[in-house]
mmCIF file of N, CA and C in Angstrom:
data_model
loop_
_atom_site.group_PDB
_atom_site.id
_atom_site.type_symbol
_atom_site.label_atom_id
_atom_site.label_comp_id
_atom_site.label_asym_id
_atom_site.label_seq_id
_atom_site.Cartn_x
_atom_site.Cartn_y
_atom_site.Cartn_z
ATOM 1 N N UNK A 129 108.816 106.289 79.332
ATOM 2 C CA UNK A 129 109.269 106.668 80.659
ATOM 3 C C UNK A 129 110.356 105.672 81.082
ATOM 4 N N UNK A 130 111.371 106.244 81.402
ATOM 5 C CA UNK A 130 112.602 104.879 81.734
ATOM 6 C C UNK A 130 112.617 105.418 83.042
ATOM 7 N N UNK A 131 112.551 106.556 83.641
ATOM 8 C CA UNK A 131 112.967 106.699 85.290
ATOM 9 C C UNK A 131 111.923 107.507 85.615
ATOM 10 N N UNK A 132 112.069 107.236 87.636
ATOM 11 C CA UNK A 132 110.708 107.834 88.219
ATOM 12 C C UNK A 132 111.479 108.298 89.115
ATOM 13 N N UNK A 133 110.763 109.155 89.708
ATOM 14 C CA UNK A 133 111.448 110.008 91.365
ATOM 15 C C UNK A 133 111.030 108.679 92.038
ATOM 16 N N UNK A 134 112.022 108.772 92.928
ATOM 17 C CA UNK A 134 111.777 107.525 94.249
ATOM 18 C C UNK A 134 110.707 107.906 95.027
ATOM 19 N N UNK A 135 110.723 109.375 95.340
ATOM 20 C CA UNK A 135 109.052 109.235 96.537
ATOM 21 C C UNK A 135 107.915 109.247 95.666
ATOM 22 N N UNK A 136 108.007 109.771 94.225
ATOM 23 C CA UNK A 136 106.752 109.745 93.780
ATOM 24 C C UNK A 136 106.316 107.873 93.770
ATOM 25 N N UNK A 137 107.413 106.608 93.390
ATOM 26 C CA UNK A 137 107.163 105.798 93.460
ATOM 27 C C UNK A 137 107.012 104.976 94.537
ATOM 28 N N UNK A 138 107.492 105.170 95.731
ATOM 29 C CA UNK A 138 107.093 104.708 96.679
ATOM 30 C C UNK A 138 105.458 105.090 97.363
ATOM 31 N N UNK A 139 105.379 106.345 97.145
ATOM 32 C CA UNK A 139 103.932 106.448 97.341
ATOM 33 C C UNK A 139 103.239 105.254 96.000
ATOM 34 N N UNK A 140 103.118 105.965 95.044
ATOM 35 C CA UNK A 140 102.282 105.274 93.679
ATOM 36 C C UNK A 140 102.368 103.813 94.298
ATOM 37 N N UNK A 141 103.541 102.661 94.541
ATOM 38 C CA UNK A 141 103.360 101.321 95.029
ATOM 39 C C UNK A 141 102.973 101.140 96.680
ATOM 40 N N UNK A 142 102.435 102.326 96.766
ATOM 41 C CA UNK A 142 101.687 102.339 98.691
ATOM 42 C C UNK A 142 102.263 101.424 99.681
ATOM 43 N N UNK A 143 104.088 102.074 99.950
ATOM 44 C CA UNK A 143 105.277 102.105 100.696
ATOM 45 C C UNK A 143 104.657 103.243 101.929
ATOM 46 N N UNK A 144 104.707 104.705 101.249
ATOM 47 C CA UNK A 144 103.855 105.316 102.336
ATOM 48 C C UNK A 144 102.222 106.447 101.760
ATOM 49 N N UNK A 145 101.899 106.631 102.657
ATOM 50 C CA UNK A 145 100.455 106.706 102.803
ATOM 51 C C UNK A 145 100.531 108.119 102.109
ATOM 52 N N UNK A 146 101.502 109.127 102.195
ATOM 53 C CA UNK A 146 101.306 110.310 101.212
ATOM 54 C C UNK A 146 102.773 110.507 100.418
ATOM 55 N N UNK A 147 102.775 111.274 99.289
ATOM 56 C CA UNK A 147 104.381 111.497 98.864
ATOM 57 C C UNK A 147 104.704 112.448 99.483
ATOM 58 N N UNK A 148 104.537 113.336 100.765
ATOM 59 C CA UNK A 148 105.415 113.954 101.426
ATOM 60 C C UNK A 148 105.799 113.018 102.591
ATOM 61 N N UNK A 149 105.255 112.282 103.012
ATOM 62 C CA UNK A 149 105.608 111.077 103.699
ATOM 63 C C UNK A 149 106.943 110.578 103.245
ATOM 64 N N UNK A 150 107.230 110.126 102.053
ATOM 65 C CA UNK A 150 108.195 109.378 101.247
ATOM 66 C C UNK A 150 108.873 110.868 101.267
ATOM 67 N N UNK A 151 108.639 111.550 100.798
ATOM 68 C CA UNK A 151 109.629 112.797 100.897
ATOM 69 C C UNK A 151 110.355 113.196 102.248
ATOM 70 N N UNK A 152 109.709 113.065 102.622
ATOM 71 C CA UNK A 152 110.477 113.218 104.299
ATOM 72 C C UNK A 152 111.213 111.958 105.313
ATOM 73 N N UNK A 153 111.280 110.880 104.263
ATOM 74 C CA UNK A 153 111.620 109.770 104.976
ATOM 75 C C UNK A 153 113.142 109.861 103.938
ATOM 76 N N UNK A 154 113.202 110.125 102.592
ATOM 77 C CA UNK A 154 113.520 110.244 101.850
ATOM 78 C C UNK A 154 115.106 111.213 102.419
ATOM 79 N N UNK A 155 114.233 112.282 103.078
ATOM 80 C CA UNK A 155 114.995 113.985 103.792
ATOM 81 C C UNK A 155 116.260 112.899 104.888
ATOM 82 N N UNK A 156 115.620 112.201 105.696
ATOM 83 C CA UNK A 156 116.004 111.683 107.081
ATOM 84 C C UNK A 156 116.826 110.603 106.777
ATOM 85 N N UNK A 157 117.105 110.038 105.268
ATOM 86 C CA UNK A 157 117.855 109.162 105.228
ATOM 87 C C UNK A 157 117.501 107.774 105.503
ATOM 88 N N UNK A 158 116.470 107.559 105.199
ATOM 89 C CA UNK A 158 115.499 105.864 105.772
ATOM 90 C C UNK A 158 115.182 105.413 104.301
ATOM 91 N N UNK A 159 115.900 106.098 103.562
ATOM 92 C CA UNK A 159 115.055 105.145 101.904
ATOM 93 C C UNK A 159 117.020 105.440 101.260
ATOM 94 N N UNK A 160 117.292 103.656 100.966
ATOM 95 C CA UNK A 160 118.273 103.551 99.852
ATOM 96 C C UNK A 160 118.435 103.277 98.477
ATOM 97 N N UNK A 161 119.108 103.629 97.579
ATOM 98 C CA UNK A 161 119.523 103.279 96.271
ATOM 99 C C UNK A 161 120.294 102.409 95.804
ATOM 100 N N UNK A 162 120.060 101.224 95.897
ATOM 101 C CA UNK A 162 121.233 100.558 95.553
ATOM 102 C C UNK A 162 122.321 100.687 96.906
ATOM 103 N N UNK A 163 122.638 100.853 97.591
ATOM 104 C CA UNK A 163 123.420 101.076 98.670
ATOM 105 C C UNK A 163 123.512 102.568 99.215
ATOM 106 N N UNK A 164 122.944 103.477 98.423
ATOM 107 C CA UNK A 164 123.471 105.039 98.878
ATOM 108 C C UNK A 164 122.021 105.646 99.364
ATOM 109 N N UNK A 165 122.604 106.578 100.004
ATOM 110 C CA UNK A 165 121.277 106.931 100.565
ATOM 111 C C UNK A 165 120.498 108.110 99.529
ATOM 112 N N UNK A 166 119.282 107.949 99.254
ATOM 113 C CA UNK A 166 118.692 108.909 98.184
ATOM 114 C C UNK A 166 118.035 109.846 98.384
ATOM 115 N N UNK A 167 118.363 110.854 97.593
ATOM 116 C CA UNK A 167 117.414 112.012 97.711
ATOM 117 C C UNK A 167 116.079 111.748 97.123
ATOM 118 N N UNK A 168 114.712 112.507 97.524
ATOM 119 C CA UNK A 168 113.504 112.675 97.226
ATOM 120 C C UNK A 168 113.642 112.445 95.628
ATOM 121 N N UNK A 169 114.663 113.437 94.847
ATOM 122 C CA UNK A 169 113.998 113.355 93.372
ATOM 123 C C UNK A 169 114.994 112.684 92.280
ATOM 124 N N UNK A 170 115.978 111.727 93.299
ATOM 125 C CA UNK A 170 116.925 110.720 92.558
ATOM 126 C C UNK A 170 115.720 109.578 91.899
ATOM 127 N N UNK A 171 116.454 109.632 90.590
ATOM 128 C CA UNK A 171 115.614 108.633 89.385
ATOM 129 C C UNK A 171 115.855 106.984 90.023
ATOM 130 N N UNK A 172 114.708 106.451 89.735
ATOM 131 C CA UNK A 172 114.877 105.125 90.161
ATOM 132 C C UNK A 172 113.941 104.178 88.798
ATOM 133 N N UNK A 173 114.816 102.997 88.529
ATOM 134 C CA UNK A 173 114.972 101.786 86.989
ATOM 135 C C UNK A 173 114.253 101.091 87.614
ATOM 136 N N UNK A 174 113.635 100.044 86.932
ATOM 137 C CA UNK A 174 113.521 98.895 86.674
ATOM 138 C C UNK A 174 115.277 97.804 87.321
ATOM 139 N N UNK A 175 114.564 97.012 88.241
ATOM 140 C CA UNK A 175 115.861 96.623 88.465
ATOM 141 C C UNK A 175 116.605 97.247 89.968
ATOM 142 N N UNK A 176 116.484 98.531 90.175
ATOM 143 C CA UNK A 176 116.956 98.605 91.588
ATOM 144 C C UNK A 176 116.266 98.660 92.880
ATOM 145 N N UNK A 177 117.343 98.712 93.549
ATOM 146 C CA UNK A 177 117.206 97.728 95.046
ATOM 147 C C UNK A 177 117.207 99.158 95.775
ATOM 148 N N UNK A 178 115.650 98.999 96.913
ATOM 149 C CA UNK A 178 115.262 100.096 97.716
ATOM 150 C C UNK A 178 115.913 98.965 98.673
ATOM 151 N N UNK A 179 115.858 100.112 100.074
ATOM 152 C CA UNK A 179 115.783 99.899 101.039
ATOM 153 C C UNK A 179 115.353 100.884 102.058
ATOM 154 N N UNK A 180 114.339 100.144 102.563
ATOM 155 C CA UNK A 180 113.127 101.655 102.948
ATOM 156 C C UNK A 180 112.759 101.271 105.092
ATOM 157 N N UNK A 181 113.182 102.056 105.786
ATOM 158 C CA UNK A 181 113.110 101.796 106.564
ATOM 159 C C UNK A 181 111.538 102.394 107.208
ATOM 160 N N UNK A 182 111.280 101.399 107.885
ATOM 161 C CA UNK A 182 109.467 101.935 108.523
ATOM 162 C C UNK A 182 109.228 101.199 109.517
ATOM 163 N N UNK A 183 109.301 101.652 110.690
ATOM 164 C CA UNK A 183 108.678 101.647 112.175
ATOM 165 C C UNK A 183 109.685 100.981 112.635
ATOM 166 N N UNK A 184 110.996 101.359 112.194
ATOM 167 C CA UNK A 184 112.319 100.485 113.255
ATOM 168 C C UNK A 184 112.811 99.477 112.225
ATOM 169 N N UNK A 185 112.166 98.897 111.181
ATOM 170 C CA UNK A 185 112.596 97.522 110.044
ATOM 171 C C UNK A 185 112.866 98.162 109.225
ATOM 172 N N UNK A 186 113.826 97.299 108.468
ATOM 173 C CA UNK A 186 113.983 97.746 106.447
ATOM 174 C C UNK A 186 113.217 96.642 105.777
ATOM 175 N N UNK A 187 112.657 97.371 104.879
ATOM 176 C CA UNK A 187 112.030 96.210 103.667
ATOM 177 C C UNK A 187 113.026 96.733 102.799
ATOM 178 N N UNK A 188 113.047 95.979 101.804
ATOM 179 C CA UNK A 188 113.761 95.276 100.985
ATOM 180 C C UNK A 188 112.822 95.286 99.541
ATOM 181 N N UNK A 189 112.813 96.286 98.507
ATOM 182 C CA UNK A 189 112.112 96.061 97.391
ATOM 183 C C UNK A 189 113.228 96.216 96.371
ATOM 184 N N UNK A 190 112.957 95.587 95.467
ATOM 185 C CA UNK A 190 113.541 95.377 93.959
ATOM 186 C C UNK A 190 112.254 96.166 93.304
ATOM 187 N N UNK A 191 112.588 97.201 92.203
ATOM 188 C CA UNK A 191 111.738 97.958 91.420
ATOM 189 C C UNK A 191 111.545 96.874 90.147
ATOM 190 N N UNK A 192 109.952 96.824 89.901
ATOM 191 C CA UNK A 192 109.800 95.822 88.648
ATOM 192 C C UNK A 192 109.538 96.474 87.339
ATOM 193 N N UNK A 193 108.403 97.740 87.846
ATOM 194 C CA UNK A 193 107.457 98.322 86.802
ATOM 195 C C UNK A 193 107.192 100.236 87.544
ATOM 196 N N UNK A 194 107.762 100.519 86.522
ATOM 197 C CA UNK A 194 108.061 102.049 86.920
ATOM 198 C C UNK A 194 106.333 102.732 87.038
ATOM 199 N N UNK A 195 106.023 103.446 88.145
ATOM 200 C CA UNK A 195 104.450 104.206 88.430
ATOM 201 C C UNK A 195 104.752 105.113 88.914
ATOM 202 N N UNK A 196 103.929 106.155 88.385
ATOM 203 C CA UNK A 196 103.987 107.624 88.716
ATOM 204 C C UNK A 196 102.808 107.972 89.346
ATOM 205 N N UNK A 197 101.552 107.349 89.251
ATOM 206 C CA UNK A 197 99.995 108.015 89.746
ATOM 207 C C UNK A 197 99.892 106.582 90.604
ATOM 208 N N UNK A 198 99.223 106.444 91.747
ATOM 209 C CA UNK A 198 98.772 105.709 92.734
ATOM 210 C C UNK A 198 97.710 105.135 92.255
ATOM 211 N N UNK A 199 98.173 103.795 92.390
ATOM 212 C CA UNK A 199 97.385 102.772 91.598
ATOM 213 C C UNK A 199 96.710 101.623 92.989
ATOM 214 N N UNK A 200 95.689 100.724 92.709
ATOM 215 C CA UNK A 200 94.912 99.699 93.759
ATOM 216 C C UNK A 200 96.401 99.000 94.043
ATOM 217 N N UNK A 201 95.632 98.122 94.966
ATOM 218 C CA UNK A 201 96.473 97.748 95.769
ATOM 219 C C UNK A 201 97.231 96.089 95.143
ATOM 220 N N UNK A 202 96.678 95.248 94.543
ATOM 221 C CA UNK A 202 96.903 94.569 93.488
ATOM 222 C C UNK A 202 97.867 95.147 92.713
ATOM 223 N N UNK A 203 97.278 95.884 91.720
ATOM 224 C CA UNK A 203 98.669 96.726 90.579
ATOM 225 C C UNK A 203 99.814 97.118 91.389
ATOM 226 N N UNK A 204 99.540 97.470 92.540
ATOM 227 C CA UNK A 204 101.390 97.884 93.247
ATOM 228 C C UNK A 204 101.939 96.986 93.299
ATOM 229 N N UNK A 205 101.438 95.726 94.001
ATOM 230 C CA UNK A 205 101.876 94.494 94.460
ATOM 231 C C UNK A 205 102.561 94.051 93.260
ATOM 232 N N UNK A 206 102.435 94.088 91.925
ATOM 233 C CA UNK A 206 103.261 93.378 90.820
ATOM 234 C C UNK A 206 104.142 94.547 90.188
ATOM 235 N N UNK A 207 104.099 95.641 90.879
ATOM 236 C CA UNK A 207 105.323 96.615 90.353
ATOM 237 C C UNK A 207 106.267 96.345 91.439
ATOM 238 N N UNK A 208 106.509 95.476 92.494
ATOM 239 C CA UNK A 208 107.716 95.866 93.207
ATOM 240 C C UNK A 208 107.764 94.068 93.691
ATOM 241 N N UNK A 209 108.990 94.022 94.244
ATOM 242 C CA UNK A 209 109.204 92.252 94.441
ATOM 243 C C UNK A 209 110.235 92.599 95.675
ATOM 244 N N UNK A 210 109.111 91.963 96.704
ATOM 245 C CA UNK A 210 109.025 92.206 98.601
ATOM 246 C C UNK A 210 110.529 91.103 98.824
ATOM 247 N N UNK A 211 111.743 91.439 98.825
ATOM 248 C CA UNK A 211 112.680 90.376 99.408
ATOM 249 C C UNK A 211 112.845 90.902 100.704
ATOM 250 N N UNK A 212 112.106 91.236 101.661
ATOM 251 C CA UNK A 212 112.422 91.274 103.024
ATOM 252 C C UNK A 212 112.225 89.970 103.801
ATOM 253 N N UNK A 213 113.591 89.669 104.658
ATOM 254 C CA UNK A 213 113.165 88.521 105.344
ATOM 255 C C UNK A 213 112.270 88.139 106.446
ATOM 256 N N UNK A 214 111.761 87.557 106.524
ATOM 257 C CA UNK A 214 110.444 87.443 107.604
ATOM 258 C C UNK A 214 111.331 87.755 108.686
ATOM 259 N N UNK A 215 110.290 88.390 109.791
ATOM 260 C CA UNK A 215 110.943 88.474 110.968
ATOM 261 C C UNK A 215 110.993 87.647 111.922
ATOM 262 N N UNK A 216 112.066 87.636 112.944
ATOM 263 C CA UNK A 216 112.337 87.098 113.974
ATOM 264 C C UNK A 216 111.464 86.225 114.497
ATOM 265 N N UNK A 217 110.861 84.568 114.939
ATOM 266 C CA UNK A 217 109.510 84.598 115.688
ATOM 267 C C UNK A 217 110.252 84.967 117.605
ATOM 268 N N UNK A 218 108.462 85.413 117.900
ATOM 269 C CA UNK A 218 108.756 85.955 119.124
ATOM 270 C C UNK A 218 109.030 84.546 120.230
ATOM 271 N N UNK A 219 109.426 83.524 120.229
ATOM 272 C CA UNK A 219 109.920 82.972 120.241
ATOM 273 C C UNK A 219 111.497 83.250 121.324
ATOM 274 N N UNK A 220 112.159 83.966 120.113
ATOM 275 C CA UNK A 220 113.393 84.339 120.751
ATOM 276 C C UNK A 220 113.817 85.434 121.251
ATOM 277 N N UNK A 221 112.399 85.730 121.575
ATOM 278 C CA UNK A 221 112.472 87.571 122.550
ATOM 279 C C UNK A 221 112.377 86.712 123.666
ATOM 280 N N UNK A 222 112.435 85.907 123.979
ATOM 281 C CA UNK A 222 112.116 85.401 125.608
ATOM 282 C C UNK A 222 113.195 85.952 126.989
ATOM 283 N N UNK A 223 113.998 86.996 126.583
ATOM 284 C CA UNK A 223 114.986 88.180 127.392
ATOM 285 C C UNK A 223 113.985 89.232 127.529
ATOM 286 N N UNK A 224 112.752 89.434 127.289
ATOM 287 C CA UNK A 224 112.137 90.402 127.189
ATOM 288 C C UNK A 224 110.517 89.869 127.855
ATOM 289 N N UNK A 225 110.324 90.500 128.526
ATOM 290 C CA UNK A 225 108.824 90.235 129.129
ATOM 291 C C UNK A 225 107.672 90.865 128.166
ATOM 292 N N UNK A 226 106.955 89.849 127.545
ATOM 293 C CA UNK A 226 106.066 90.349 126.409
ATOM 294 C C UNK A 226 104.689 89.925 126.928
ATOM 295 N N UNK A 227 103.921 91.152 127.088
ATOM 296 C CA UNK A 227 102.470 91.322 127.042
ATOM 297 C C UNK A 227 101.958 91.022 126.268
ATOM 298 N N UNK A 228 100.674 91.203 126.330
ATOM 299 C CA UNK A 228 99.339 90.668 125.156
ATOM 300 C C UNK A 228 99.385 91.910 125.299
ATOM 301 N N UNK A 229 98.887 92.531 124.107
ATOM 302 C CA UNK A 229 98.563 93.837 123.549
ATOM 303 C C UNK A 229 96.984 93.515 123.873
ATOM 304 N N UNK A 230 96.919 94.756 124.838
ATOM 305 C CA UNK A 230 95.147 94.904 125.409
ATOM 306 C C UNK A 230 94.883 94.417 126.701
ATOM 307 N N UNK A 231 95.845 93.777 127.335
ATOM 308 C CA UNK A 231 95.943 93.116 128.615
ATOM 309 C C UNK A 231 95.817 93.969 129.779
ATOM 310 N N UNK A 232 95.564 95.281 129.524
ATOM 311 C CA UNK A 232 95.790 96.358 130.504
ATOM 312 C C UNK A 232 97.145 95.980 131.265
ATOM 313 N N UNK A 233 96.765 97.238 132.457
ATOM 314 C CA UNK A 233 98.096 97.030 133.304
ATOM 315 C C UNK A 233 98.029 95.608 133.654
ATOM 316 N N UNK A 234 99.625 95.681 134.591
ATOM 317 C CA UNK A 234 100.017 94.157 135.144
ATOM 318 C C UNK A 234 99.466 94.478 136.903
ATOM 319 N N UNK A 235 98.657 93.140 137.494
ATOM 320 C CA UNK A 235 98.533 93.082 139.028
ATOM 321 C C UNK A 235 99.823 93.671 139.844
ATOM 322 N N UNK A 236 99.234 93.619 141.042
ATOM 323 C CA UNK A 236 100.702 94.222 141.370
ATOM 324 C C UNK A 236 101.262 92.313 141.293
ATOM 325 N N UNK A 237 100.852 91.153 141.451
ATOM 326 C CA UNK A 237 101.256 89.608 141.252
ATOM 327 C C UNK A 237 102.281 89.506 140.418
ATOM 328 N N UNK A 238 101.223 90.088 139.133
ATOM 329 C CA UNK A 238 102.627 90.159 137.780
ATOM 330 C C UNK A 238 103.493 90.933 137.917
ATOM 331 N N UNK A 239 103.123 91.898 138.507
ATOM 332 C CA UNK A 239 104.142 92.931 138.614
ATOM 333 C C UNK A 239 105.747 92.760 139.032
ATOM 334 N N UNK A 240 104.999 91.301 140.249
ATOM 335 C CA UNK A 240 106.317 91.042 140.923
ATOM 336 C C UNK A 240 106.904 89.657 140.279
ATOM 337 N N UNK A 241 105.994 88.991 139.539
ATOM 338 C CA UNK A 241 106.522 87.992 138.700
ATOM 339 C C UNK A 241 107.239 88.633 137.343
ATOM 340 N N UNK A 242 107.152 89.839 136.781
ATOM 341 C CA UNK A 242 108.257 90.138 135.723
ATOM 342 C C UNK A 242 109.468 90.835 136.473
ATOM 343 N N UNK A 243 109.429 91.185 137.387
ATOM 344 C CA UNK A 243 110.376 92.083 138.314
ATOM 345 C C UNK A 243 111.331 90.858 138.606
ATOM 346 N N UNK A 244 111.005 89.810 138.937
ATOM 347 C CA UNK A 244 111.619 88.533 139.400
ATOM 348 C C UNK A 244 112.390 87.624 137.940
ATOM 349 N N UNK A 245 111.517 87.489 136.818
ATOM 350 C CA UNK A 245 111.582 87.267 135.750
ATOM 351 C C UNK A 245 113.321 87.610 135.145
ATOM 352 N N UNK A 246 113.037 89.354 135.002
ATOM 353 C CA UNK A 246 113.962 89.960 134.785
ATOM 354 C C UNK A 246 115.100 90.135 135.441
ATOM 355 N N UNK A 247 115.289 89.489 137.162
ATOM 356 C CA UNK A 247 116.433 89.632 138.074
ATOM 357 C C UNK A 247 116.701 91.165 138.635
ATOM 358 N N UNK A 248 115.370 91.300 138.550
ATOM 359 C CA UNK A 248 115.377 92.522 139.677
ATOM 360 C C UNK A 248 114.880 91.970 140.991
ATOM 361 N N UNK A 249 115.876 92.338 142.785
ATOM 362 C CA UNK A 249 115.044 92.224 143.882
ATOM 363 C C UNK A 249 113.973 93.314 144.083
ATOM 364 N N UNK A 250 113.573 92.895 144.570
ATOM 365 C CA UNK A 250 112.272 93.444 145.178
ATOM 366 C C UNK A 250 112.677 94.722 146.118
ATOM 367 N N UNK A 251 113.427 94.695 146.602
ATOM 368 C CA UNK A 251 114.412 95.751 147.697
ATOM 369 C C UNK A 251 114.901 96.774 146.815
ATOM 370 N N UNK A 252 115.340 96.321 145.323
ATOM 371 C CA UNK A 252 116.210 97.744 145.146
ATOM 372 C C UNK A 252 115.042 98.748 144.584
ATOM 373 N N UNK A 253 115.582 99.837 144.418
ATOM 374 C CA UNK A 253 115.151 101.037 144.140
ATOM 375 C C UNK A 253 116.238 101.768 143.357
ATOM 376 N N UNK A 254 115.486 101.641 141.827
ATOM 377 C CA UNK A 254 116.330 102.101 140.908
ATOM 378 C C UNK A 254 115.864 103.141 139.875
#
């Protein structure tokens, strides 16, 4: 076997959760080849460079070891080599008013401390 369909391998290295998943991400233009954008049943080597976009980010895989059937989660991990750069720390979102996830709503207190935060008065109505 020297080449694989790209969604069959992105599923098989569990990129996404079904191969119509990868097929349809594939359709929309969120998975690259080497720089071009690929169709569902363009062949993909040993050696080339995905670029697979998922939930707003690109990862970044280099193909190591060509898979056709969906393998544990270990065996994927040594067919593909993750060069995505870590992300941003939140840190430098500090332009952005960031919640705790689970915090429920904000008091109306906070309410008026991110309103203030952000350089909104209290008067306008927008």
């Amino acid at each position: 076997m020297s080449s694989v369909r790209v969604d069959s391998w992105l599923w098989a290295v569990r990129i996404y959760k079904t191969r119509s998943a990868a097929t349809t991400a594939c359709r929309a233009g969120h998975v690259r080849v080497n720089g071009e954008k690929a169709k569902a049943a363009q062949a993909i080597r040993p050696g080339d460079e995905l670029r697979v976009r998922i939930s707003g980010f690109d990862r970044i895989l280099v193909v190591r070891e060509l898979l056709t059937k969906r393998v544990g989660a270990p065996i994927a991990a040594t067919a593909l080599e993750d060069r995505t750069p870590p992300p941003p720390p939140r840190e430098h979102m500090a332009m952005h008013a960031v919640r705790d996830r689970g915090a429920g709503r904000p008091t109306k207190r906070e309410r008026r401390d991110i309103d203030r935060l952000r350089g909104r008065d209290e008067h306008d109505v927008t």
